[in-house]
Amino acid sequence: MKRPIAAIAGTGRGIPPTVVTNYDFPAMGIDTTHEWIVERTGIVERHLAREGETTCSMATDAGRIAMERAGVHPGELDTIILATATPDRLLPSTAVDVQASLGASRASAFDLSAACSGWLYGMTVAEGMIMSGVIETALVIGAEKLSSIVDWQDRSTCVLFGDGAGAVVLKRAKTGKGILSAYMRSDGTLAELLYRPEGGATVPITADVLERRSHLVKMAGREVFKHAVRSMSDAADRALDGARLTSADIDLLIPHQANTRIIEATAKHAGIPMDKVYVNVDRYGNTSSASIPIAIDEAIENGRIKEGSTVLLVAFGAGLTWASMVVRF
Ligand code: ACO
């Protein structure tokens, strides 16, 4: 097993208070039922950002708590990596807004775009920066306001997603704790399984784009499901191999929270029983890049992650992208 170079020093989450349950959808004009959503996805409710709550504000809330718990002052941060598919504006990055909100005056800051795998990509980039000696301390955030890009007229996608942020402070490891292995992959030939077709630089937003709603998320659900199970299973194996561990060494599996059926299939492949799997998709829906750091923060708070726990993290998302990591706490 490799000596850890970077370790998690503190975690936090920023969750908008408004809860929308499956039972609220019919009143919002969405033709669906609680039973359909629970049976297909396991989702019962999700938090949605309201006016004035932004990707930056949720990221800042999560980051501030993570820094307090790590005992890190904003002026000590060297870099802020914000994984997001829902930046508040396209230029400049939302990470610089978070830097300004936190008063992290010495920090570099940039957004990272890898959809639901974004936070694990960000952790891997931050670990590399620490390993190479470029930085000592990073704030790695996953934050999403997915309610701003889903099509509220498309019942097959709008019921799946939620808003929120999770953050960790990553520091040079001084003990045997920290990141033991990391793995990242992508397959751009499958980009159109989950994407926003227009509204970028190729076809900028126009009245026609708005009219055909092609700036909003489109997803081939069944295809995505198939690839998600395959990729997350592969990623779990790779991270375990990288850390020279087996599933028996894992105290907790935290998979990306998209769907309980995908989570169960991934756990089964990895040979990890469900009582060692963290599931909160029922309460948050799919929060994309925020899902794993939110789950880590909760798991520490409720004692599922303890001092010395070995945790396997696995993500999958649009791109397609997938990634995994083994962390000793
Ligand atoms: N309520 C009621 N009925 C619905 C709803 C809804 N919200 N949405 C779709 N249906 C209907 C469809 O219209 C269809 O009806 P039909 O048979 O009369 O045409 C029927 O339900 C079946 O639709 P499918 O799309 O085939 O349903 P499926 O069983 O595949 O479940 C789901 C759909 C839940 C989206 C599933 O495919 C899935 O979970 N895919 C993975 C999606 C995912 O996890 N994406 C995120 C991963 S990547 C990331 O996190 C960004």
Short mmCIF file of C-alpha atoms and ligand atoms in Angstrom, two decimals:
data_model
loop_
_atom_site.label_atom_id
_atom_site.label_comp_id
_atom_site.label_asym_id
_atom_site.label_seq_id
_atom_site.Cartn_x
_atom_site.Cartn_y
_atom_site.Cartn_z
CA MET A 1 0.00 0.00 0.00
CA LYS A 2 1.38 3.43 -0.92
CA ARG A 3 2.10 5.99 1.76
CA PRO A 4 -0.65 8.63 1.70
CA ILE A 5 0.52 12.04 0.47
CA ALA A 6 -2.67 14.02 1.05
CA ALA A 7 -5.33 13.65 3.75
CA ILE A 8 -8.83 14.98 4.46
CA ALA A 9 -8.57 17.45 7.35
CA GLY A 10 -12.19 18.66 7.50
CA THR A 11 -15.53 18.30 5.73
CA GLY A 12 -18.70 20.35 5.35
CA ARG A 13 -21.94 20.58 3.40
CA GLY A 14 -24.18 23.39 2.22
CA ILE A 15 -27.75 22.27 1.63
CA PRO A 16 -30.60 24.61 0.65
CA PRO A 17 -33.42 24.27 3.21
CA THR A 18 -36.33 23.82 0.77
CA VAL A 19 -37.39 20.17 0.51
CA VAL A 20 -39.51 18.95 -2.42
CA THR A 21 -40.99 15.46 -1.96
CA ASN A 22 -42.22 13.14 -4.70
CA TYR A 23 -45.74 13.96 -3.52
CA ASP A 24 -45.21 17.63 -4.44
CA PHE A 25 -44.69 16.95 -8.17
CA PRO A 26 -48.31 16.49 -9.34
CA ALA A 27 -49.15 19.92 -7.88
CA MET A 28 -46.22 21.30 -9.92
CA GLY A 29 -47.87 19.95 -13.10
CA ILE A 30 -45.52 16.94 -13.42
CA ASP A 31 -47.27 13.70 -14.41
CA THR A 32 -45.62 11.24 -12.01
CA THR A 33 -46.16 9.33 -8.78
CA HIS A 34 -44.21 8.73 -5.58
CA GLU A 35 -44.41 4.98 -6.26
CA TRP A 36 -42.87 5.23 -9.77
CA ILE A 37 -39.96 7.37 -8.56
CA VAL A 38 -39.20 5.25 -5.48
CA GLU A 39 -39.39 1.96 -7.36
CA ARG A 40 -37.12 3.14 -10.23
CA THR A 41 -34.66 5.31 -8.27
CA GLY A 42 -35.08 5.09 -4.47
CA ILE A 43 -35.51 8.89 -4.32
CA VAL A 44 -38.13 10.20 -1.86
CA GLU A 45 -37.22 13.88 -1.63
CA ARG A 46 -34.58 16.39 -2.68
CA HIS A 47 -33.48 19.89 -1.64
CA LEU A 48 -33.93 22.62 -4.23
CA ALA A 49 -32.27 26.04 -4.25
CA ARG A 50 -34.56 29.01 -4.23
CA GLU A 51 -34.07 32.59 -5.43
CA GLY A 52 -30.79 33.96 -4.11
CA GLU A 53 -29.31 30.50 -3.38
CA THR A 54 -26.55 29.87 -5.91
CA THR A 55 -23.83 27.36 -6.68
CA CYS A 56 -21.44 29.87 -5.09
CA SER A 57 -23.49 30.36 -1.92
CA MET A 58 -23.91 26.60 -1.33
CA ALA A 59 -20.20 25.99 -2.10
CA THR A 60 -19.19 28.79 0.26
CA ASP A 61 -21.35 27.38 3.09
CA ALA A 62 -19.82 23.91 2.63
CA GLY A 63 -16.28 25.29 2.34
CA ARG A 64 -16.56 27.48 5.41
CA ILE A 65 -17.64 24.53 7.60
CA ALA A 66 -14.91 22.27 6.18
CA MET A 67 -12.26 24.91 6.94
CA GLU A 68 -13.55 25.48 10.47
CA ARG A 69 -13.42 21.75 11.18
CA ALA A 70 -9.94 21.49 9.67
CA GLY A 71 -8.76 24.49 11.71
CA VAL A 72 -7.65 26.16 8.47
CA HIS A 73 -7.90 29.95 8.11
CA PRO A 74 -9.05 31.26 4.66
CA GLY A 75 -5.64 32.93 4.25
CA GLU A 76 -3.95 29.52 4.51
CA LEU A 77 -5.69 28.04 1.47
CA ASP A 78 -3.41 27.59 -1.56
CA THR A 79 -6.07 26.54 -4.03
CA ILE A 80 -9.83 26.12 -4.43
CA ILE A 81 -11.09 23.53 -6.89
CA LEU A 82 -14.82 23.72 -7.56
CA ALA A 83 -16.26 20.74 -9.40
CA THR A 84 -19.54 21.79 -10.98
CA ALA A 85 -21.71 21.33 -14.05
CA THR A 86 -23.79 24.35 -13.03
CA PRO A 87 -21.49 27.37 -12.73
CA ASP A 88 -23.35 30.56 -11.80
CA ARG A 89 -22.06 32.21 -14.99
CA LEU A 90 -19.78 31.04 -17.78
CA LEU A 91 -16.99 33.59 -17.27
CA PRO A 92 -15.18 33.83 -14.94
CA SER A 93 -15.28 30.62 -12.93
CA THR A 94 -17.60 30.19 -9.94
CA ALA A 95 -14.51 29.13 -7.97
CA VAL A 96 -13.25 32.73 -7.98
CA ASP A 97 -16.59 33.88 -6.55
CA VAL A 98 -16.17 31.29 -3.78
CA GLN A 99 -12.61 32.52 -3.20
CA ALA A 100 -13.91 36.09 -2.80
CA SER A 101 -16.78 34.99 -0.50
CA LEU A 102 -14.40 33.04 1.73
CA GLY A 103 -11.73 35.77 1.71
CA ALA A 104 -9.13 33.19 0.65
CA SER A 105 -6.76 35.89 -0.47
CA ARG A 106 -3.72 33.69 -1.31
CA ALA A 107 -5.61 30.94 -3.15
CA SER A 108 -5.70 30.10 -6.83
CA ALA A 109 -9.20 29.04 -7.86
CA PHE A 110 -10.68 27.20 -10.81
CA ASP A 111 -13.76 25.24 -11.87
CA LEU A 112 -13.49 21.62 -12.95
CA SER A 113 -16.00 20.09 -15.36
CA ALA A 114 -16.44 16.31 -15.14
CA ALA A 115 -20.13 16.10 -14.15
CA CYS A 116 -20.87 13.63 -11.35
CA SER A 117 -17.24 12.43 -11.28
CA GLY A 118 -16.02 16.01 -10.91
CA TRP A 119 -15.34 16.00 -7.18
CA LEU A 120 -13.23 12.83 -7.36
CA TYR A 121 -11.38 14.28 -10.38
CA GLY A 122 -10.81 17.43 -8.27
CA MET A 123 -9.50 15.42 -5.33
CA THR A 124 -7.07 13.61 -7.64
CA VAL A 125 -5.85 16.90 -9.15
CA ALA A 126 -5.41 18.43 -5.68
CA GLU A 127 -3.53 15.35 -4.46
CA GLY A 128 -1.18 15.69 -7.46
CA MET A 129 -0.58 19.38 -6.71
CA ILE A 130 0.25 18.53 -3.10
CA MET A 131 2.44 15.60 -4.17
CA SER A 132 4.44 17.80 -6.57
CA GLY A 133 5.03 20.42 -3.88
CA VAL A 134 3.09 23.17 -5.71
CA ILE A 135 0.62 23.56 -2.83
CA GLU A 136 0.13 22.46 0.79
CA THR A 137 -3.61 22.98 1.36
CA ALA A 138 -6.59 22.73 -1.00
CA LEU A 139 -10.33 23.18 -0.65
CA VAL A 140 -12.07 20.72 -2.97
CA ILE A 141 -15.78 21.41 -3.43
CA GLY A 142 -18.58 19.75 -5.40
CA ALA A 143 -21.53 22.12 -5.79
CA GLU A 144 -24.57 22.02 -8.05
CA LYS A 145 -27.73 23.95 -8.75
CA LEU A 146 -29.11 21.27 -11.07
CA SER A 147 -32.64 22.66 -10.73
CA SER A 148 -31.45 25.47 -13.04
CA ILE A 149 -30.58 23.14 -15.97
CA VAL A 150 -33.15 20.33 -15.77
CA ASP A 151 -36.19 20.47 -18.01
CA TRP A 152 -39.17 20.79 -15.67
CA GLN A 153 -41.37 19.60 -18.55
CA ASP A 154 -39.45 16.28 -18.85
CA ARG A 155 -40.69 13.93 -16.14
CA SER A 156 -38.06 11.31 -16.98
CA THR A 157 -35.24 13.60 -15.77
CA CYS A 158 -36.61 16.39 -13.58
CA VAL A 159 -37.56 14.04 -10.73
CA LEU A 160 -33.99 12.69 -10.42
CA PHE A 161 -31.90 15.69 -9.40
CA GLY A 162 -31.32 17.89 -6.34
CA ASP A 163 -29.20 20.89 -5.34
CA GLY A 164 -26.42 21.12 -2.75
CA ALA A 165 -22.70 21.28 -2.04
CA GLY A 166 -20.06 19.28 -0.18
CA ALA A 167 -16.47 20.25 0.53
CA VAL A 168 -13.26 18.92 2.06
CA VAL A 169 -9.97 20.47 3.06
CA LEU A 170 -7.13 18.37 1.67
CA LYS A 171 -3.70 18.81 3.29
CA ARG A 172 -0.29 17.22 3.11
CA ALA A 173 -0.56 13.96 5.10
CA LYS A 174 1.53 13.82 8.24
CA THR A 175 0.34 10.39 9.41
CA GLY A 176 -0.72 7.13 7.78
CA LYS A 177 -4.13 8.59 6.88
CA GLY A 178 -5.16 9.93 3.49
CA ILE A 179 -5.64 9.00 -0.16
CA LEU A 180 -4.36 5.47 -0.82
CA SER A 181 -5.31 5.22 -4.50
CA ALA A 182 -7.11 7.11 -7.25
CA TYR A 183 -8.43 6.22 -10.69
CA MET A 184 -10.06 8.33 -13.44
CA ARG A 185 -11.49 7.51 -16.87
CA SER A 186 -13.68 9.03 -19.57
CA ASP A 187 -15.34 8.04 -22.86
CA GLY A 188 -16.36 11.02 -24.97
CA THR A 189 -17.83 8.81 -27.69
CA LEU A 190 -20.83 8.49 -25.36
CA ALA A 191 -21.19 12.22 -24.64
CA GLU A 192 -24.67 12.46 -26.12
CA LEU A 193 -26.18 9.98 -23.68
CA LEU A 194 -26.38 12.77 -21.10
CA TYR A 195 -25.88 16.35 -22.27
CA ARG A 196 -27.16 19.83 -22.96
CA PRO A 197 -27.23 19.94 -26.77
CA GLU A 198 -27.20 23.72 -27.30
CA GLY A 199 -26.59 26.98 -25.51
CA GLY A 200 -22.78 26.81 -25.54
CA ALA A 201 -20.26 28.43 -27.90
CA THR A 202 -21.30 26.35 -30.95
CA VAL A 203 -25.00 27.21 -30.75
CA PRO A 204 -25.32 30.14 -28.36
CA ILE A 205 -28.57 30.79 -26.51
CA THR A 206 -31.19 32.29 -28.82
CA ALA A 207 -34.97 32.54 -28.64
CA ASP A 208 -35.10 29.40 -30.85
CA VAL A 209 -32.85 27.46 -28.47
CA LEU A 210 -35.04 28.46 -25.54
CA GLU A 211 -38.15 27.55 -27.52
CA ARG A 212 -36.89 24.02 -28.29
CA ARG A 213 -35.54 23.67 -24.73
CA SER A 214 -32.27 22.28 -26.12
CA HIS A 215 -30.18 24.19 -23.54
CA LEU A 216 -31.56 21.84 -20.87
CA VAL A 217 -30.45 18.34 -19.80
CA LYS A 218 -31.29 15.44 -22.12
CA MET A 219 -30.64 11.88 -20.97
CA ALA A 220 -30.97 8.41 -22.47
CA GLY A 221 -31.83 6.91 -19.07
CA ARG A 222 -31.60 3.18 -19.87
CA GLU A 223 -28.28 3.50 -21.71
CA VAL A 224 -26.82 5.64 -18.93
CA PHE A 225 -27.98 3.07 -16.38
CA LYS A 226 -26.17 0.24 -18.22
CA HIS A 227 -22.90 2.17 -18.52
CA ALA A 228 -23.14 3.41 -14.92
CA VAL A 229 -23.19 -0.11 -13.50
CA ARG A 230 -20.34 -1.28 -15.75
CA SER A 231 -18.12 1.77 -15.16
CA MET A 232 -18.65 1.99 -11.42
CA SER A 233 -17.91 -1.71 -11.02
CA ASP A 234 -14.68 -1.30 -13.03
CA ALA A 235 -13.72 1.79 -11.03
CA ALA A 236 -14.27 0.01 -7.71
CA ASP A 237 -11.93 -2.81 -8.79
CA ARG A 238 -9.25 -0.37 -9.98
CA ALA A 239 -9.17 1.67 -6.77
CA LEU A 240 -8.92 -1.49 -4.65
CA ASP A 241 -6.11 -2.84 -6.85
CA GLY A 242 -4.32 0.51 -6.68
CA ALA A 243 -4.40 0.45 -2.89
CA ARG A 244 -3.51 -3.28 -2.84
CA LEU A 245 -6.66 -3.96 -0.82
CA THR A 246 -9.65 -6.25 -1.22
CA SER A 247 -13.32 -5.55 -0.56
CA ALA A 248 -12.89 -7.22 2.86
CA ASP A 249 -10.62 -4.31 3.88
CA ILE A 250 -13.30 -1.71 3.14
CA ASP A 251 -15.29 -0.34 6.10
CA LEU A 252 -17.62 1.80 3.95
CA LEU A 253 -18.44 2.17 0.25
CA ILE A 254 -19.70 5.61 -0.76
CA PRO A 255 -20.91 5.46 -4.36
CA HIS A 256 -22.21 8.43 -6.34
CA GLN A 257 -25.84 8.81 -5.27
CA ALA A 258 -27.87 8.64 -8.50
CA ASN A 259 -30.10 5.64 -8.05
CA THR A 260 -30.37 2.81 -5.48
CA ARG A 261 -30.43 0.15 -8.19
CA ILE A 262 -27.07 1.38 -9.57
CA ILE A 263 -25.69 1.55 -6.02
CA GLU A 264 -26.83 -2.02 -5.21
CA ALA A 265 -25.40 -3.40 -8.46
CA THR A 266 -22.04 -1.69 -7.83
CA ALA A 267 -21.86 -2.98 -4.24
CA LYS A 268 -22.75 -6.50 -5.36
CA HIS A 269 -20.01 -6.48 -8.01
CA ALA A 270 -17.48 -5.17 -5.50
CA GLY A 271 -18.50 -7.85 -2.97
CA ILE A 272 -19.44 -5.28 -0.34
CA PRO A 273 -22.63 -5.98 1.69
CA MET A 274 -25.26 -3.23 1.74
CA ASP A 275 -24.76 -2.62 5.47
CA LYS A 276 -21.32 -1.26 4.50
CA VAL A 277 -22.73 1.03 1.80
CA TYR A 278 -23.71 4.65 2.44
CA VAL A 279 -27.04 5.61 0.83
CA ASN A 280 -28.69 9.02 1.10
CA VAL A 281 -30.11 9.35 -2.43
CA ASP A 282 -33.56 8.94 -0.85
CA ARG A 283 -33.15 12.35 0.87
CA TYR A 284 -31.09 14.32 -1.69
CA GLY A 285 -31.74 12.86 -5.16
CA ASN A 286 -28.79 13.06 -7.53
CA THR A 287 -26.67 16.11 -6.64
CA SER A 288 -23.99 15.23 -9.23
CA SER A 289 -20.51 16.39 -8.14
CA ALA A 290 -21.79 17.20 -4.63
CA SER A 291 -23.13 13.72 -3.85
CA ILE A 292 -19.95 12.05 -2.54
CA PRO A 293 -18.64 14.94 -0.39
CA ILE A 294 -22.14 15.44 1.11
CA ALA A 295 -22.26 11.71 1.93
CA ILE A 296 -18.76 11.76 3.48
CA ASP A 297 -19.71 14.72 5.67
CA GLU A 298 -22.89 12.98 6.85
CA ALA A 299 -21.10 9.67 7.41
CA ILE A 300 -18.51 11.34 9.65
CA GLU A 301 -21.26 13.16 11.55
CA ASN A 302 -23.33 10.01 12.17
CA GLY A 303 -20.35 7.79 13.03
CA ARG A 304 -20.33 5.60 9.90
CA ILE A 305 -16.81 6.92 9.20
CA LYS A 306 -14.51 6.76 12.22
CA GLU A 307 -10.84 7.36 12.87
CA GLY A 308 -9.01 4.64 10.92
CA SER A 309 -11.95 3.78 8.58
CA THR A 310 -10.98 2.71 5.07
CA VAL A 311 -13.51 4.09 2.59
CA LEU A 312 -14.02 3.33 -1.11
CA LEU A 313 -15.45 6.20 -3.19
CA VAL A 314 -16.84 5.56 -6.69
CA ALA A 315 -18.43 8.00 -9.14
CA PHE A 316 -19.92 8.02 -12.61
CA GLY A 317 -21.41 10.78 -14.73
CA ALA A 318 -21.93 12.64 -17.98
CA GLY A 319 -19.01 12.57 -20.37
CA LEU A 320 -19.10 9.75 -19.81
CA THR A 321 -16.69 10.04 -16.91
CA TRP A 322 -15.97 7.71 -14.02
CA ALA A 323 -13.55 7.73 -11.10
CA SER A 324 -12.72 6.10 -7.78
CA MET A 325 -10.54 6.53 -4.72
CA VAL A 326 -9.62 4.70 -1.51
CA VAL A 327 -9.21 6.97 1.52
CA ARG A 328 -8.08 6.12 5.04
CA PHE A 329 -9.63 8.49 7.62
N1 ACO B 1 -43.10 9.14 -13.68
C1 ACO B 1 -43.86 8.22 -14.26
N2 ACO B 1 -43.55 7.60 -15.40
C2 ACO B 1 -42.38 7.94 -15.99
C3 ACO B 1 -41.52 8.91 -15.43
C4 ACO B 1 -41.91 9.52 -14.23
N3 ACO B 1 -41.17 10.44 -13.61
N4 ACO B 1 -40.46 9.03 -16.23
C5 ACO B 1 -40.61 8.17 -17.24
N5 ACO B 1 -41.78 7.52 -17.10
C6 ACO B 1 -42.35 6.50 -17.97
C7 ACO B 1 -41.86 6.60 -19.39
O1 ACO B 1 -42.62 7.54 -20.13
C8 ACO B 1 -42.06 5.18 -19.89
O2 ACO B 1 -43.41 5.02 -20.22
P1 ACO B 1 -43.83 4.14 -21.52
O3 ACO B 1 -43.31 2.77 -21.23
O4 ACO B 1 -45.32 4.27 -21.52
O5 ACO B 1 -43.15 4.81 -22.67
C9 ACO B 1 -41.79 4.33 -18.66
O6 ACO B 1 -41.92 5.22 -17.53
C10 ACO B 1 -40.44 3.68 -18.65
O7 ACO B 1 -39.46 4.65 -18.95
P2 ACO B 1 -37.94 4.31 -18.94
O8 ACO B 1 -37.16 5.55 -19.19
O9 ACO B 1 -37.67 3.14 -19.83
O10 ACO B 1 -37.78 3.87 -17.40
P3 ACO B 1 -36.58 3.17 -16.67
O11 ACO B 1 -37.06 1.96 -15.99
O12 ACO B 1 -35.37 3.07 -17.54
O13 ACO B 1 -36.24 4.24 -15.53
C11 ACO B 1 -34.64 5.96 -15.06
C12 ACO B 1 -35.85 5.54 -15.90
C13 ACO B 1 -35.06 6.02 -13.61
C14 ACO B 1 -34.20 7.33 -15.54
C15 ACO B 1 -33.53 4.92 -15.26
O14 ACO B 1 -33.30 4.69 -16.61
C16 ACO B 1 -32.25 5.36 -14.62
O15 ACO B 1 -32.14 5.45 -13.42
N6 ACO B 1 -31.22 5.62 -15.45
C17 ACO B 1 -29.95 6.10 -14.95
C18 ACO B 1 -30.07 7.56 -14.85
C19 ACO B 1 -29.03 8.12 -13.97
O16 ACO B 1 -28.75 7.60 -12.91
N7 ACO B 1 -28.49 9.22 -14.43
C20 ACO B 1 -27.57 9.92 -13.71
C21 ACO B 1 -26.24 9.23 -13.73
S1 ACO B 1 -25.03 10.27 -14.26
C22 ACO B 1 -25.20 11.58 -13.34
O17 ACO B 1 -25.36 11.42 -12.16
C23 ACO B 1 -25.24 12.89 -13.99
#
